[in-house]
Short mmCIF file of C-alpha atoms and ligand atoms in Angstrom, two decimals:
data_model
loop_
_atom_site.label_atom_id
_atom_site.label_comp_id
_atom_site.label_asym_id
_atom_site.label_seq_id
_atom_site.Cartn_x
_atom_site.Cartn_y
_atom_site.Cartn_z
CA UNK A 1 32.15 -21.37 -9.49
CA UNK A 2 32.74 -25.25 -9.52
CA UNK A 3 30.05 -27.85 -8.63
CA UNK A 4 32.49 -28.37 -5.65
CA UNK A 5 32.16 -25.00 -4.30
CA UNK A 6 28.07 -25.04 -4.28
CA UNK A 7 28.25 -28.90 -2.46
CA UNK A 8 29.50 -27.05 0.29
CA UNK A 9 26.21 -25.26 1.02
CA UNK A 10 24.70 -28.90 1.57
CA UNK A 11 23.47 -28.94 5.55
CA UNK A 12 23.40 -25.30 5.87
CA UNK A 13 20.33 -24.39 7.74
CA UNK A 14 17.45 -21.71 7.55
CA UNK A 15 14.81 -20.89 10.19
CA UNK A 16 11.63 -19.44 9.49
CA UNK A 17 8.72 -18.28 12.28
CA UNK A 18 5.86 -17.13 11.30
CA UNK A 19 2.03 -16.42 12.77
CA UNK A 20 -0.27 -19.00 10.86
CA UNK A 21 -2.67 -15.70 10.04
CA UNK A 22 -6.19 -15.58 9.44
CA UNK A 23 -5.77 -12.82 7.20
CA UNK A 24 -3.62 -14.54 4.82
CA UNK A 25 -5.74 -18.15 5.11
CA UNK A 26 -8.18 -15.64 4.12
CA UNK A 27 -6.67 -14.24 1.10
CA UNK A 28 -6.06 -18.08 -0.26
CA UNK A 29 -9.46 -18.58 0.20
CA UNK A 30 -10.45 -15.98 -2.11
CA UNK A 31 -7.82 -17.07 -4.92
CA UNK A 32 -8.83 -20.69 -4.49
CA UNK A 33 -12.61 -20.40 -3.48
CA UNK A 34 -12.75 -23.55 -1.91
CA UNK A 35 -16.46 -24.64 -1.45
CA UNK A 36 -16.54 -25.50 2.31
CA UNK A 37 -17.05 -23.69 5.18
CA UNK A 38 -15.34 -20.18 5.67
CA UNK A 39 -12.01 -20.07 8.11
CA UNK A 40 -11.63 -19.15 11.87
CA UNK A 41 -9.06 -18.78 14.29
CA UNK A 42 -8.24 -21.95 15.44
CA UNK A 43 -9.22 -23.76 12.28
CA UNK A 44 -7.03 -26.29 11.01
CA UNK A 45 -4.92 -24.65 7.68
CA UNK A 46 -5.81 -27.04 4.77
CA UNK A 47 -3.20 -29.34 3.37
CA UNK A 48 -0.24 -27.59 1.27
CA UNK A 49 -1.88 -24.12 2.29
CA UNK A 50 1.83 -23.88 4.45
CA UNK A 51 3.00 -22.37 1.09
CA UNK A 52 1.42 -19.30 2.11
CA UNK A 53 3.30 -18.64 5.27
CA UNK A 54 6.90 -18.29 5.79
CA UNK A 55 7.63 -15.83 3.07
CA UNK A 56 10.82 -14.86 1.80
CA UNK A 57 12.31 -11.75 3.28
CA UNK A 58 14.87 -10.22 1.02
CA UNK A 59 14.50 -6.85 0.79
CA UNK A 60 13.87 -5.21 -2.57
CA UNK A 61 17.75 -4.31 -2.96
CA UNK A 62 18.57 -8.54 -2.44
CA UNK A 63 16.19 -9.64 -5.27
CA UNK A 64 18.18 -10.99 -8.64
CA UNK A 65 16.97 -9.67 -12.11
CA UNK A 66 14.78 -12.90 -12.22
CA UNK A 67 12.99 -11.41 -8.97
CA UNK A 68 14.26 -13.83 -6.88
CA UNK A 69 16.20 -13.30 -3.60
CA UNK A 70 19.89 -13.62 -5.04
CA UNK A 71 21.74 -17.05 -4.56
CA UNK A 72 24.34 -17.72 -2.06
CA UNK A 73 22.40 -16.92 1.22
CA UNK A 74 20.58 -20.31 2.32
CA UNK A 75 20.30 -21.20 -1.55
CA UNK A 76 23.64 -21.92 -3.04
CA UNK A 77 25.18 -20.14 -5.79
CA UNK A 78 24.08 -22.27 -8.99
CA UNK A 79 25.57 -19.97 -11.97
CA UNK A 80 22.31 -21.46 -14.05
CA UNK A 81 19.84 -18.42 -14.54
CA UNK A 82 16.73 -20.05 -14.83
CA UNK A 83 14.67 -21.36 -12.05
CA UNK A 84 11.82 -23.43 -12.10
CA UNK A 85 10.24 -25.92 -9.12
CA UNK A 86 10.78 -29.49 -9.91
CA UNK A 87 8.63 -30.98 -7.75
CA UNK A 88 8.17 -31.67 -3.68
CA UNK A 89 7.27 -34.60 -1.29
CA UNK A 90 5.62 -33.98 1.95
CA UNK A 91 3.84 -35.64 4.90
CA UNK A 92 1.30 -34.06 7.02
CA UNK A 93 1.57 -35.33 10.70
CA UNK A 94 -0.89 -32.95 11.86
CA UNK A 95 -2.69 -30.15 10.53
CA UNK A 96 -1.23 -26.26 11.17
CA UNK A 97 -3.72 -24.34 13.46
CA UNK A 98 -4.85 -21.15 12.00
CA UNK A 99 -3.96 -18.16 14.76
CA UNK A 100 -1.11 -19.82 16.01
CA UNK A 101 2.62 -19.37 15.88
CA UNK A 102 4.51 -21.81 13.99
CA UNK A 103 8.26 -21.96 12.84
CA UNK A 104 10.05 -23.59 9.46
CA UNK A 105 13.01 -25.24 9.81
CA UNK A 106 15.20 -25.75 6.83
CA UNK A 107 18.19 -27.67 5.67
CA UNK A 108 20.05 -27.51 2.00
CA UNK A 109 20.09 -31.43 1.71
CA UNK A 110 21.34 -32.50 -1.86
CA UNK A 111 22.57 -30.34 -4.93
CA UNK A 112 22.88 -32.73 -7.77
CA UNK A 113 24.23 -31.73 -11.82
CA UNK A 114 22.49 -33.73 -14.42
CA UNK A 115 22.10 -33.77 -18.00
CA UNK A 116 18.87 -33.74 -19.37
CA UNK A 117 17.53 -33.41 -22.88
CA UNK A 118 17.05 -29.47 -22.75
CA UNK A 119 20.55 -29.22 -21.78
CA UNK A 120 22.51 -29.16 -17.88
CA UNK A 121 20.43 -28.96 -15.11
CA UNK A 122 21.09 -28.96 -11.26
CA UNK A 123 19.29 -29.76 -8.93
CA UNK A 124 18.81 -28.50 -5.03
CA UNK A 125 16.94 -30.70 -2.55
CA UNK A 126 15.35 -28.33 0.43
CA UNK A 127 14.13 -29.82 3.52
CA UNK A 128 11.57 -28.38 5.66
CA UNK A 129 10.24 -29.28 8.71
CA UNK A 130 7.19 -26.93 10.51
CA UNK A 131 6.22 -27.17 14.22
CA UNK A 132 3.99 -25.78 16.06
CA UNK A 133 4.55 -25.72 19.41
CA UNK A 134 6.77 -28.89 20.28
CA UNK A 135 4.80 -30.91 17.82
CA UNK A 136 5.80 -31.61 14.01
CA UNK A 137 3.21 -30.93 11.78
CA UNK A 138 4.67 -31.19 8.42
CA UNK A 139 7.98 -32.56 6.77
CA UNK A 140 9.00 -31.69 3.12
CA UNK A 141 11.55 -32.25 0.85
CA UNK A 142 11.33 -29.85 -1.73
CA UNK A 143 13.53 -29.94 -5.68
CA UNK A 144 14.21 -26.38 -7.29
CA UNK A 145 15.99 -26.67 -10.90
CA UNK A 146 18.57 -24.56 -12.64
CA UNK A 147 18.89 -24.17 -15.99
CA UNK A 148 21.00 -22.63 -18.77
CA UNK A 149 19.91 -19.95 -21.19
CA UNK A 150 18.19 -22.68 -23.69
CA UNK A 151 16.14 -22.07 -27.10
CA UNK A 152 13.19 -20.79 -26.75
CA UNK A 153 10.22 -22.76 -25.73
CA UNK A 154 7.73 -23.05 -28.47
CA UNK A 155 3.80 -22.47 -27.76
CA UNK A 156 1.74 -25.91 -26.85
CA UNK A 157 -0.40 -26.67 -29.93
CA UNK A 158 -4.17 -27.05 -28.43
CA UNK A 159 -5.99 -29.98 -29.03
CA UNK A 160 -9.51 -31.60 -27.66
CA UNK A 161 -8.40 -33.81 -24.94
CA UNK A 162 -10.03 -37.04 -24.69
CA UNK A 163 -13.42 -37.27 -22.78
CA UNK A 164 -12.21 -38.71 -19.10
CA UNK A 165 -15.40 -41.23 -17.83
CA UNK A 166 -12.93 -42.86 -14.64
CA UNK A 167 -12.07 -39.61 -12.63
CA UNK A 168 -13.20 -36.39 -11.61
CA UNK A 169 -11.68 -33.75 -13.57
CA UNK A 170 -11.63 -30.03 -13.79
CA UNK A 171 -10.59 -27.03 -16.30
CA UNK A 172 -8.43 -24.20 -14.82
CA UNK A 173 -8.15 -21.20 -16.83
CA UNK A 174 -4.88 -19.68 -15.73
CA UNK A 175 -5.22 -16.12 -16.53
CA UNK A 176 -2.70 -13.32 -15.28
CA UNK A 177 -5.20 -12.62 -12.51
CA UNK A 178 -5.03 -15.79 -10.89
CA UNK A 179 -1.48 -16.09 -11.62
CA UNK A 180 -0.69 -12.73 -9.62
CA UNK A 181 -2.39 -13.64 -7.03
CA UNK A 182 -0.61 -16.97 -6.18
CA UNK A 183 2.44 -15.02 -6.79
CA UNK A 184 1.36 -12.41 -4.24
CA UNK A 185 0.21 -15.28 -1.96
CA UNK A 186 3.64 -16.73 -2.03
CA UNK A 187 5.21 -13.08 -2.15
CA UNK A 188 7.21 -15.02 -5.28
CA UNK A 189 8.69 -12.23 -7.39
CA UNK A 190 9.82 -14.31 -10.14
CA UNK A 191 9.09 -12.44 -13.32
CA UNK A 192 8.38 -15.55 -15.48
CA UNK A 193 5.16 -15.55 -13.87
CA UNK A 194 3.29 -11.81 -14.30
CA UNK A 195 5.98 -9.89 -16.47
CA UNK A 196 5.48 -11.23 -19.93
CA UNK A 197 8.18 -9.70 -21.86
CA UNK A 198 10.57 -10.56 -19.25
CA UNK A 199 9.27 -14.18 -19.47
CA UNK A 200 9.43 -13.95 -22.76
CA UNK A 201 12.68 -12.26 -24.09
CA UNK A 202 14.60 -13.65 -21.55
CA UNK A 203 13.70 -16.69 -20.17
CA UNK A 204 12.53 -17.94 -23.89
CA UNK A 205 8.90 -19.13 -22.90
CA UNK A 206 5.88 -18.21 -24.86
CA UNK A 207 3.81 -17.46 -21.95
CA UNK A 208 3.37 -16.68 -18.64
CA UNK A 209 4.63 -19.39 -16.46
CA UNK A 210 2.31 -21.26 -14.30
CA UNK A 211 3.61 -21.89 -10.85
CA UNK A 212 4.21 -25.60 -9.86
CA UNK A 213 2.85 -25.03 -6.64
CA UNK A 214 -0.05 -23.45 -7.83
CA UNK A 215 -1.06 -26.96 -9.74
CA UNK A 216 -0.24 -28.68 -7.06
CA UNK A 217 -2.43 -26.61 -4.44
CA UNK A 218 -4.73 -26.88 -7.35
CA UNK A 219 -4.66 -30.68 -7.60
CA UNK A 220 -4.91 -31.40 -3.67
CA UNK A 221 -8.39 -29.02 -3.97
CA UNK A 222 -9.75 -31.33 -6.32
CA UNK A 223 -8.67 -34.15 -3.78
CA UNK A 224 -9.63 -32.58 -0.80
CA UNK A 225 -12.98 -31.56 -1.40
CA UNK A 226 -13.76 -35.03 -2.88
CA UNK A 227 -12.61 -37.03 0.24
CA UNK A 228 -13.77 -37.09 3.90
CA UNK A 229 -10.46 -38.46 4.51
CA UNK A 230 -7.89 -36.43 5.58
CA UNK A 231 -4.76 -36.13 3.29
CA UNK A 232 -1.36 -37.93 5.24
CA UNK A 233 1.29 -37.39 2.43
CA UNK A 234 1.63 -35.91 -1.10
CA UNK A 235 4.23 -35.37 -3.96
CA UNK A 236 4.32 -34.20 -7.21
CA UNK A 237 6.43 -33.61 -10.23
CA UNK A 238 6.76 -31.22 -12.62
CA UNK A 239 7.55 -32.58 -15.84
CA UNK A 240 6.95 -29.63 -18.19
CA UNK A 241 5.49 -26.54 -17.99
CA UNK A 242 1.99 -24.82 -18.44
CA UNK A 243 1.63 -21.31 -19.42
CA UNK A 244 -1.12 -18.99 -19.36
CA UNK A 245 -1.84 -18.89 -23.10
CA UNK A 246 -4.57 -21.79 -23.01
CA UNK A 247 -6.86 -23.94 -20.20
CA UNK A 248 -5.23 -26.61 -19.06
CA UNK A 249 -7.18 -30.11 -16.71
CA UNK A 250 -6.54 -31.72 -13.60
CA UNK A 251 -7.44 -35.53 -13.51
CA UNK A 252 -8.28 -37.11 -10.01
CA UNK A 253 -8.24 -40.58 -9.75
CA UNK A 254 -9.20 -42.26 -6.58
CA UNK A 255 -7.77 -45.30 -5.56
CA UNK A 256 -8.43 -47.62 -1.99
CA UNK A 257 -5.78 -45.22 0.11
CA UNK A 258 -4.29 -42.89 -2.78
CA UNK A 259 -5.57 -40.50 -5.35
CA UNK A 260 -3.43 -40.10 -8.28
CA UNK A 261 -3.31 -37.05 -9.94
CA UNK A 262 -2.58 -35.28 -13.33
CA UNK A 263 -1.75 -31.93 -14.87
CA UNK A 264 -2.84 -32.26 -18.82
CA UNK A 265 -1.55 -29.17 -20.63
CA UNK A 266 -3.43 -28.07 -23.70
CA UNK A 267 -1.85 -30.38 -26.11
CA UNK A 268 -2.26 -33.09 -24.19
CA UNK A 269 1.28 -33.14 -22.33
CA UNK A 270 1.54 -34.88 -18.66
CA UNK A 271 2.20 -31.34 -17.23
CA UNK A 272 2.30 -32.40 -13.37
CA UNK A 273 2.16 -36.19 -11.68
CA UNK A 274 1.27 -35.94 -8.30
CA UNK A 275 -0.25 -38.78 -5.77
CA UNK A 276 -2.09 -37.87 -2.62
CA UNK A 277 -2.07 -40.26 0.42
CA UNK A 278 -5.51 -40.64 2.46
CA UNK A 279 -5.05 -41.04 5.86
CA UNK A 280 -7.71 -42.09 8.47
CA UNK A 281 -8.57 -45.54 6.27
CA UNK A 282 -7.38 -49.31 8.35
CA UNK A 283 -4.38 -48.78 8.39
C1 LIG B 1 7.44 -21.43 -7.97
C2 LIG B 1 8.69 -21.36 -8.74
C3 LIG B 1 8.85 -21.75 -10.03
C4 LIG B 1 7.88 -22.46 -10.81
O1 LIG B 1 6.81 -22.78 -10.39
S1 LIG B 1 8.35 -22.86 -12.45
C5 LIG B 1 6.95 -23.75 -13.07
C6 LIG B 1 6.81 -25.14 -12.56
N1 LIG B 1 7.89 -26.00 -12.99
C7 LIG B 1 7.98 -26.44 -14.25
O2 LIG B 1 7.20 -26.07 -15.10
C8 LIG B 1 9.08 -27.44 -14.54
C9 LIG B 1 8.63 -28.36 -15.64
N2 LIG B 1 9.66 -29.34 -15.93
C10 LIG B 1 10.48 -29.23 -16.97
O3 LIG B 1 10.42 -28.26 -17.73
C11 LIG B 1 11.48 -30.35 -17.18
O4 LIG B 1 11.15 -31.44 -16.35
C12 LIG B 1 12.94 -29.93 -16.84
C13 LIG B 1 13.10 -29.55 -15.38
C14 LIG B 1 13.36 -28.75 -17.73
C15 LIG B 1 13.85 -31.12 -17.13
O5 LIG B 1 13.58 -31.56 -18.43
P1 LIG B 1 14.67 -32.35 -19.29
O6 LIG B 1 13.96 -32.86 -20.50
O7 LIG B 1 15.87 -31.52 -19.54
O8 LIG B 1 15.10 -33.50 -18.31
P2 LIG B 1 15.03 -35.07 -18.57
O9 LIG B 1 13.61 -35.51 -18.60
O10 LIG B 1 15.88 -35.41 -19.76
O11 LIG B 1 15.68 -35.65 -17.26
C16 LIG B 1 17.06 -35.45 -16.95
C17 LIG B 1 17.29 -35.86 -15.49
O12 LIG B 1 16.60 -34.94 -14.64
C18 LIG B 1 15.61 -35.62 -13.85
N3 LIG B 1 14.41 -34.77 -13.81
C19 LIG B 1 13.77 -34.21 -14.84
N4 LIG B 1 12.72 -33.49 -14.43
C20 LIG B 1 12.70 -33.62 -13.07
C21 LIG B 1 11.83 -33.13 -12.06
N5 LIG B 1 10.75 -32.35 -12.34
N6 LIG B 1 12.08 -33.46 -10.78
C22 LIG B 1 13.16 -34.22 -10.44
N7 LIG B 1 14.03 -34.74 -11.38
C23 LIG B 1 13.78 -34.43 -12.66
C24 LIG B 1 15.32 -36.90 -14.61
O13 LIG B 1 14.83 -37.90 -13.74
C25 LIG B 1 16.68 -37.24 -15.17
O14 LIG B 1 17.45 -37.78 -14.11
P3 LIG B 1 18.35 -39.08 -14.33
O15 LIG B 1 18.96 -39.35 -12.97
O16 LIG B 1 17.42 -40.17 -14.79
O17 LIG B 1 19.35 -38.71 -15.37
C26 LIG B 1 9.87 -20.84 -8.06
O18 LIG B 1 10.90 -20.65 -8.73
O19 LIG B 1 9.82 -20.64 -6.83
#
């Protein structure tokens, strides 16, 4: 299939409703353990906890090998077999009620090819926008890469990271268990990130993969619980990825109106940029 064919999916659409659940607020809570208060209905759902809502629906006989729902329903055809989430900007107008029905609008709005150094990549651009109601309460733009069958990616080499005095910082330790259950959160059946041999032998990583979101939901924690401020925008990148085979630290540096954020994998890569945008300041 030619690039041509897949620019024709650009502008097709995709809506989503959903109940904004206790029950599943809930469950993040449990994977995340966030230290404040416990949820209610009615509660406002904490920044980039949206993730968790609006699941894909494919049934079991739709899902590729990779455990994804196969290409060329709302996401276009890319003949590239490996996935992985390049990175996302979003704005928070107004918090998500917990209890309340909410609905996900989305549009296909770019597919781009590039070359990059491990080899062709393309690139689709996913808009979302989530209402409540009549009211907009988020907007995202969301990039998911493709990739060819490359060489396999060799294990990060661990090293001691340097001691951090100018930010508040944290260790994750992304074992299986905590990897599952983001996966489950997201009901994300992509194999790369809780079937090891699969991830392995046919995706050529040395690990489990650690899910971008996951980071990022990770990284807006740290900022979140650090801040009396609420959180108006937020985007991230994924530059390379972290697997489960060693800790890896998030780095939280707060600025006058933004909070920029790392991802350090074990050797000392820039896993994940992200920058958080406080709201509620002078302006
Ligand atoms: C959920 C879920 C899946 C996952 O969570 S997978 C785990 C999270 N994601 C990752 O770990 C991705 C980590 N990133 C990478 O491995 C590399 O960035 C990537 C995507 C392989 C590209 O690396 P390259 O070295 O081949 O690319 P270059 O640095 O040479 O750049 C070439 C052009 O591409 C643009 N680009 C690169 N990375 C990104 C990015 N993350 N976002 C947007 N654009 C990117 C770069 O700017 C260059 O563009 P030019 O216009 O300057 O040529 C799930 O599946 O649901």
């Amino acid at each position: 299939m030619s690039e041509a064919d897949w620019t024709a999916w650009i502008g097709r659409t995709e809506l989503v409703e959903d109940n904004i659940c206790l029950t599943q607020a809930l469950a993040a809570a449990a994977t995340l353990e966030p230290p404040s208060a416990p949820l209610t209905t009615g509660a406002p759902l904490p920044p980039l906890w949206h993730w968790f809502y609006f699941l894909p629906r494919a049934p079991q006989s739709q899902l590729g090998s990779d455990g994804h729902p196969q290409r060329g329903g709302f996401i276009p055809p890319i003949p590239y077999p490996r996935r992985m989430f390049a990175g996302a900007r979003i704005r928070f107008h107004r918090p998500l009620l917990i209890g309340q029905p909410a609905r996900r609008e989305g549009v296909i709005r770019n597919i781009t090819q590039k070359t990059g150094r491990t080899g062709p990549l393309a690139f689709v651009t996913v808009g979302y926008q989530i209402f409540q109601g009549d009211t907009l309460c988020i907007e995202e733009e969301q990039d998911i890469v493709y990739r060819e069958p490359g060489t396999p990616v060799p294990a990060p080499v661990p090293v001691e990271l340097p001691p951090v005095t100018d930010a508040i910082t944290r260790t994750v330790i992304p074992d299986p268990r905590l990897l599952f259950r983001f996966s489950a959160l997201t009901f994300n059946a992509h194999r790369i990130h809780y079937d090891r041999p699969y991830a392995q032998q046919e995706e050529g990583y040395p690990g489990l993969v650690v899910h971008g979101p996951l980071v990022a939901v990770l990284l807006m924690e740290l900022t979140r619980h650090n801040t009396t401020r609420p959180i108006s925008g937020f985007r991230f990148r994924s530059q390379a990825p972290l697997f489960d085979l060693a800790p890896f630290r998030l780095v939280a540096r707060f600025g006058t109106d933004q909070v920029e954020l790392e991802a350090q994998g074990p050797d000392g890569t820039s896993a994940l940029t992200a920058t958080a945008e406080l709201g509620g300041g002078n302006e």
